[in-house]
């Protein structure tokens, strides 16, 4: 439709490609969107060919989502500013370590009324040691409103159209249904809430807990032990919101973004796999990322570091023993067996 909203997906890893598959299909069903969806792709050479050319010719992201076709109306664009400048909706799906650089490239070059939607899980570490939600960074640099989407959404399963749920924390009143129309399918159920801070906190903090679950798997303990990690991790996630983001709603932790995402990540996500291999092989996180993740990053260890720096600055390390132990194991200050000591000695009440 000529007057419909233009959508750009900023990022093209496995999750970015999976969500572009959904969005590309959905925009053709509603007059409120234009049919073409641009997807910014960091240009790489794959077997002598540009990745963008491969995607636009074969409609497959052969590097990050090789087993699934993208709709033909999803167009890969290697120039970030070109991809985003005319967008009415920007969907951010880049690794959180690269978000600030991406935003500085776009600063002053997007529409002033563009609507943001962040699917990125993590925090921004301030120079002075505090942390900030990534959606707040998007809002501050681009001067736009940015909602968030988090849930139990392992990208390969979403791309394979296996049923799951997700949660949108909406900061753009009046746009709830539009965002739902953009994302929801028969296999991807969307619930919209207004508690965006808690939705985003869940998405970031659960990756730390997933590392703890991976350590337990690497040590050869069973599901009972992992369940203890998940329970204690959820306790610390809720406590973190209470202390640093007052006003967060307890009910949000029981949406898909909360307990569901926490559970599925602790059983099937990349952070769990990397952490299990960390224990079994003795290799560093950095080496394992290169060996196991095809150029992508595990978010958990970096998020654990960011949270640790903040907790140390706020003199709150003792309030979050699980988060602290996971960080110390990741950087080699504590042996993996320290995970078991931590959950054994974890206080009943935080």
Coordinates of C-alpha atoms in Angstrom, one line a residue:
X1 CA 0.0 0.0 0.0
X2 CA 1.4 3.4 -1.0
X3 CA 0.6 5.1 2.3
X4 CA 1.5 2.1 4.6
X5 CA 4.2 2.1 7.1
X6 CA 7.7 1.1 6.0
X7 CA 9.4 -1.5 8.2
X8 CA 13.1 -2.1 8.5
X9 CA 14.8 -4.9 10.5
X10 CA 18.1 -3.7 11.8
X11 CA 20.1 -7.0 12.1
X12 CA 20.2 -10.3 10.3
X13 CA 21.6 -13.0 12.7
X14 CA 19.4 -16.0 13.3
X15 CA 16.9 -14.2 15.4
X16 CA 16.9 -11.1 13.1
X17 CA 16.3 -13.4 10.1
X18 CA 13.6 -15.4 11.9
X19 CA 11.7 -12.2 12.8
X20 CA 12.2 -10.8 9.3
X21 CA 10.5 -14.0 8.0
X22 CA 7.5 -13.3 10.2
X23 CA 7.3 -9.6 9.4
X24 CA 7.8 -10.1 5.7
X25 CA 4.8 -12.4 5.7
X26 CA 2.6 -10.3 8.0
X27 CA 3.0 -6.9 6.2
X28 CA 1.3 -8.3 3.1
X29 CA -1.8 -9.1 5.1
X30 CA -2.5 -5.5 6.3
X31 CA -3.1 -2.3 4.5
X32 CA -1.3 -0.4 7.3
X33 CA 2.1 -1.6 6.1
X34 CA 4.1 -1.4 2.9
X35 CA 4.9 -4.8 1.3
X36 CA 8.7 -4.3 1.1
X37 CA 10.6 -5.0 4.3
X38 CA 14.3 -3.9 4.4
X39 CA 16.7 -5.9 6.5
X40 CA 20.1 -4.4 7.3
X41 CA 22.8 -7.0 6.8
X42 CA 26.4 -6.5 7.9
X43 CA 28.1 -7.4 4.7
X44 CA 30.2 -10.5 4.7
X45 CA 31.7 -12.7 2.0
X46 CA 30.4 -16.3 2.0
X47 CA 32.2 -18.6 -0.4
X48 CA 33.3 -15.7 -2.5
X49 CA 29.9 -14.0 -2.7
X50 CA 28.4 -11.1 -0.8
X51 CA 25.9 -12.2 1.8
X52 CA 23.4 -9.6 0.7
X53 CA 23.5 -10.8 -2.9
X54 CA 23.0 -14.4 -1.8
X55 CA 20.0 -13.4 0.4
X56 CA 18.4 -11.3 -2.4
X57 CA 18.9 -14.0 -5.0
X58 CA 18.1 -17.2 -3.0
X59 CA 16.0 -15.6 -0.2
X60 CA 18.0 -17.6 2.3
X61 CA 20.4 -16.2 4.9
X62 CA 22.9 -19.0 4.3
X63 CA 25.2 -18.0 7.2
X64 CA 22.8 -17.5 10.1
X65 CA 19.5 -19.1 9.1
X66 CA 20.4 -21.6 6.4
X67 CA 17.4 -23.9 6.5
X68 CA 14.6 -21.4 6.0
X69 CA 13.4 -19.3 3.1
X70 CA 12.7 -15.6 3.7
X71 CA 9.7 -14.0 1.9
X72 CA 10.7 -12.5 -1.4
X73 CA 9.6 -9.0 -0.1
X74 CA 12.4 -9.0 2.5
X75 CA 15.3 -7.2 0.9
X76 CA 18.8 -7.3 2.3
X77 CA 20.5 -3.9 2.4
X78 CA 24.2 -3.6 3.3
X79 CA 24.1 0.2 4.0
X80 CA 22.7 0.8 7.5
X81 CA 21.6 4.4 6.9
X82 CA 20.0 3.5 3.5
X83 CA 18.1 0.7 5.1
X84 CA 16.7 2.8 8.0
X85 CA 16.3 6.4 6.7
X86 CA 12.7 6.1 5.3
X87 CA 11.5 3.6 7.9
X88 CA 8.4 4.2 10.0
X89 CA 9.1 1.2 12.2
X90 CA 12.6 0.1 13.1
X91 CA 13.0 -3.4 14.6
X92 CA 16.4 -3.7 16.3
X93 CA 17.9 -7.2 16.4
X94 CA 21.7 -6.7 16.6
X95 CA 24.1 -8.2 19.3
X96 CA 23.9 -5.8 22.3
X97 CA 27.6 -5.2 22.2
X98 CA 27.2 -3.5 18.8
X99 CA 24.0 -1.5 19.5
X100 CA 25.7 1.8 20.6
X101 CA 27.8 1.9 17.4
X102 CA 24.8 1.1 15.3
X103 CA 22.8 3.9 16.9
X104 CA 25.5 6.5 16.5
X105 CA 25.6 5.7 12.8
X106 CA 21.8 6.3 12.6
X107 CA 21.8 9.4 14.9
X108 CA 19.9 12.2 13.2
X109 CA 19.3 10.1 10.1
X110 CA 15.9 8.5 10.9
X111 CA 12.4 9.9 10.8
X112 CA 11.5 11.8 14.0
X113 CA 8.3 9.9 14.5
X114 CA 9.7 6.5 13.8
X115 CA 8.5 3.7 16.1
X116 CA 11.2 1.5 17.6
X117 CA 10.9 -2.1 18.7
X118 CA 13.9 -3.8 20.4
X119 CA 14.4 -7.6 20.5
X120 CA 17.9 -7.2 22.0
X121 CA 18.7 -8.8 25.3
X122 CA 21.3 -7.2 27.4
X123 CA 22.4 -4.0 29.1
X124 CA 24.5 -1.0 28.2
X125 CA 27.3 -0.5 30.7
X126 CA 27.9 3.2 31.5
X127 CA 31.5 4.4 31.8
X128 CA 30.9 5.2 35.5
X129 CA 29.8 1.6 36.2
X130 CA 26.0 1.7 36.1
X131 CA 23.8 -0.1 33.6
X132 CA 21.0 1.1 31.3
X133 CA 18.3 -0.7 29.5
X134 CA 19.1 -1.0 25.8
X135 CA 15.7 0.4 24.8
X136 CA 16.5 3.5 26.8
X137 CA 19.7 3.9 24.8
X138 CA 17.8 3.7 21.6
X139 CA 15.4 6.3 22.8
X140 CA 18.1 8.6 24.1
X141 CA 20.3 8.5 20.9
X142 CA 17.6 8.5 18.2
X143 CA 15.0 10.6 20.2
X144 CA 12.2 8.1 19.5
X145 CA 9.9 5.8 21.5
X146 CA 11.0 2.2 21.7
X147 CA 9.0 -0.7 22.8
X148 CA 10.5 -4.2 23.5
X149 CA 9.8 -7.8 22.6
X150 CA 11.0 -10.6 24.7
X151 CA 9.9 -14.2 25.2
X152 CA 10.6 -17.9 25.1
X153 CA 11.7 -17.6 21.4
X154 CA 14.6 -19.8 20.3
X155 CA 15.2 -18.6 16.8
X156 CA 15.4 -21.9 15.0
X157 CA 12.1 -23.1 16.5
X158 CA 10.4 -19.8 15.6
X159 CA 11.8 -20.0 12.0
X160 CA 10.5 -23.6 11.8
X161 CA 7.0 -22.3 12.8
X162 CA 6.8 -24.3 16.0
X163 CA 4.3 -22.7 18.3
X164 CA 5.5 -20.3 21.0
X165 CA 4.5 -17.1 22.8
X166 CA 6.2 -13.7 23.2
X167 CA 5.6 -10.5 25.2
X168 CA 5.7 -7.0 23.9
X169 CA 6.3 -4.2 26.4
X170 CA 4.7 -1.2 24.7
X171 CA 5.9 2.3 25.2
X172 CA 3.9 3.8 22.3
X173 CA 0.3 4.1 23.6
X174 CA -2.1 3.6 20.7
X175 CA 0.2 1.4 18.7
X176 CA -0.3 -1.8 20.7
X177 CA -2.5 -3.4 18.0
X178 CA -0.3 -2.3 15.2
X179 CA 2.8 -3.9 16.8
X180 CA 0.8 -7.0 17.4
X181 CA -0.3 -7.1 13.8
X182 CA 3.3 -6.8 12.7
X183 CA 4.5 -9.8 14.8
X184 CA 1.7 -12.2 15.6
X185 CA 1.0 -15.3 13.6
X186 CA -0.9 -18.6 14.1
X187 CA 2.3 -20.1 15.6
X188 CA 3.7 -16.9 17.3
X189 CA 1.3 -15.6 19.9
X190 CA 1.8 -12.1 21.2
X191 CA 0.7 -10.7 24.5
X192 CA 1.1 -6.9 24.9
X193 CA 1.7 -5.3 28.3
X194 CA 2.7 -1.8 29.4
X195 CA 5.5 -2.8 31.9
X196 CA 8.3 -2.5 29.3
X197 CA 11.1 -2.2 31.9
X198 CA 10.4 -5.5 33.5
X199 CA 9.9 -7.2 30.1
X200 CA 13.3 -6.1 29.0
X201 CA 14.9 -6.9 32.4
X202 CA 13.7 -10.5 32.1
X203 CA 15.2 -10.8 28.6
X204 CA 18.6 -9.7 29.8
X205 CA 18.9 -11.3 33.2
X206 CA 17.7 -14.8 32.1
X207 CA 20.8 -15.2 30.0
X208 CA 22.9 -15.0 33.2
X209 CA 20.9 -17.7 34.8
X210 CA 21.2 -19.9 31.7
X211 CA 25.0 -19.8 32.1
X212 CA 24.5 -21.2 35.6
X213 CA 22.2 -24.0 34.2
X214 CA 25.0 -24.8 31.7
X215 CA 27.6 -25.0 34.4
X216 CA 25.3 -27.5 36.2
X217 CA 25.0 -29.6 33.0
X218 CA 28.7 -29.5 32.4
X219 CA 29.3 -30.8 36.0
X220 CA 27.0 -33.7 35.3
X221 CA 24.2 -32.8 37.8
X222 CA 20.6 -33.5 36.8
X223 CA 17.4 -31.7 36.3
X224 CA 16.6 -31.3 40.0
X225 CA 19.8 -29.2 40.4
X226 CA 19.0 -27.2 37.3
X227 CA 15.5 -26.5 38.6
X228 CA 17.1 -25.1 41.8
X229 CA 19.3 -22.7 39.6
X230 CA 16.2 -21.6 37.7
X231 CA 14.2 -21.0 40.9
X232 CA 17.0 -19.0 42.6
X233 CA 17.7 -17.2 39.3
X234 CA 14.1 -16.1 39.1
X235 CA 14.2 -14.9 42.7
X236 CA 17.3 -12.7 41.9
X237 CA 15.6 -11.4 38.7
X238 CA 12.6 -10.2 40.6
X239 CA 14.8 -8.8 43.4
X240 CA 16.9 -6.9 40.8
X241 CA 13.7 -5.3 39.4
X242 CA 12.5 -4.4 42.9
X243 CA 15.8 -2.7 43.8
X244 CA 16.8 -1.0 40.6
X245 CA 13.5 -0.6 38.6
X246 CA 10.8 0.1 41.2
X247 CA 7.3 0.0 39.8
X248 CA 7.9 -3.2 37.9
X249 CA 5.0 -5.6 38.2
X250 CA 5.4 -9.1 39.6
X251 CA 2.9 -10.4 37.1
X252 CA 5.2 -9.5 34.2
X253 CA 7.6 -12.2 35.4
X254 CA 4.9 -14.8 34.7
X255 CA 4.5 -13.7 31.1
X256 CA 6.4 -15.4 28.3
X257 CA 9.2 -12.9 28.7
X258 CA 9.7 -14.1 32.3
X259 CA 9.5 -17.6 33.6
X260 CA 8.9 -19.2 30.2
X261 CA 11.9 -17.5 28.5
X262 CA 14.0 -18.4 31.6
X263 CA 13.0 -22.0 31.4
X264 CA 13.5 -22.5 27.7
X265 CA 16.9 -20.7 27.7
X266 CA 18.1 -22.8 30.6
X267 CA 17.3 -26.0 28.6
X268 CA 18.0 -25.0 25.0
X269 CA 19.7 -21.7 24.5
X270 CA 23.2 -20.9 23.3
X271 CA 24.3 -19.6 26.7
X272 CA 23.5 -22.9 28.3
X273 CA 25.4 -24.8 25.5
X274 CA 28.5 -22.5 25.7
X275 CA 28.6 -22.8 29.5
X276 CA 28.3 -26.6 29.5
X277 CA 31.2 -26.7 27.0
X278 CA 33.2 -24.3 29.2
X279 CA 33.1 -26.8 32.0
X280 CA 33.7 -29.9 29.9
X281 CA 36.5 -28.5 27.7
X282 CA 38.3 -26.0 29.9
X283 CA 38.3 -23.6 27.0
X284 CA 37.5 -19.9 27.4
X285 CA 34.1 -18.4 26.6
X286 CA 35.7 -16.4 23.7
X287 CA 37.2 -19.6 22.1
X288 CA 34.0 -21.5 22.4
X289 CA 32.0 -18.7 20.9
X290 CA 34.2 -18.8 17.8
X291 CA 34.0 -22.6 17.6
X292 CA 30.3 -23.1 18.4
X293 CA 28.3 -20.0 17.4
X294 CA 29.3 -19.3 13.8
X295 CA 30.4 -15.7 14.5
X296 CA 27.6 -14.9 17.0
X297 CA 28.1 -14.1 20.7
X298 CA 26.7 -15.6 23.9
X299 CA 25.0 -12.8 25.7
X300 CA 25.1 -14.3 29.2
X301 CA 28.8 -13.9 30.2
X302 CA 28.9 -10.3 29.0
X303 CA 25.6 -9.4 30.7
X304 CA 26.9 -11.1 33.9
X305 CA 29.9 -8.8 33.7
X306 CA 27.8 -5.7 33.2
X307 CA 25.6 -6.6 36.1
X308 CA 28.6 -7.4 38.4
X309 CA 30.2 -4.0 37.7
X310 CA 26.9 -2.3 38.6
X311 CA 26.3 -4.4 41.7
X312 CA 29.9 -3.7 42.9
X313 CA 29.4 0.0 42.3
X314 CA 26.1 0.0 44.2
X315 CA 27.6 -2.1 47.0
X316 CA 24.9 -4.8 46.4
X317 CA 27.0 -7.9 45.6
X318 CA 25.8 -9.8 48.6
X319 CA 22.2 -9.4 47.5
X320 CA 22.7 -11.3 44.3
X321 CA 24.9 -14.3 45.1
X322 CA 23.9 -16.3 42.0
X323 CA 24.6 -13.5 39.5
X324 CA 27.9 -12.9 41.2
X325 CA 29.0 -16.5 41.2
X326 CA 28.2 -17.0 37.5
X327 CA 30.3 -13.9 36.6
X328 CA 33.2 -15.1 38.7
X329 CA 33.0 -18.6 37.1
X330 CA 32.9 -17.1 33.6
X331 CA 36.1 -15.1 34.1
X332 CA 37.9 -17.9 35.9
X333 CA 37.9 -16.5 39.4
X334 CA 35.8 -19.3 40.7
X335 CA 35.9 -23.0 39.6
X336 CA 32.7 -24.3 38.0
X337 CA 32.0 -26.4 41.2
X338 CA 31.4 -23.1 42.9
X339 CA 28.0 -23.1 41.2
X340 CA 26.9 -26.0 43.4
X341 CA 28.3 -24.2 46.5
X342 CA 26.4 -21.1 45.6
X343 CA 23.0 -22.8 45.2
X344 CA 23.6 -24.9 48.3
X345 CA 24.3 -21.8 50.4
X346 CA 21.9 -19.4 48.7
X347 CA 19.9 -17.5 51.4
X348 CA 16.2 -18.5 51.7
X349 CA 15.1 -14.9 51.5
X350 CA 16.9 -12.1 49.5

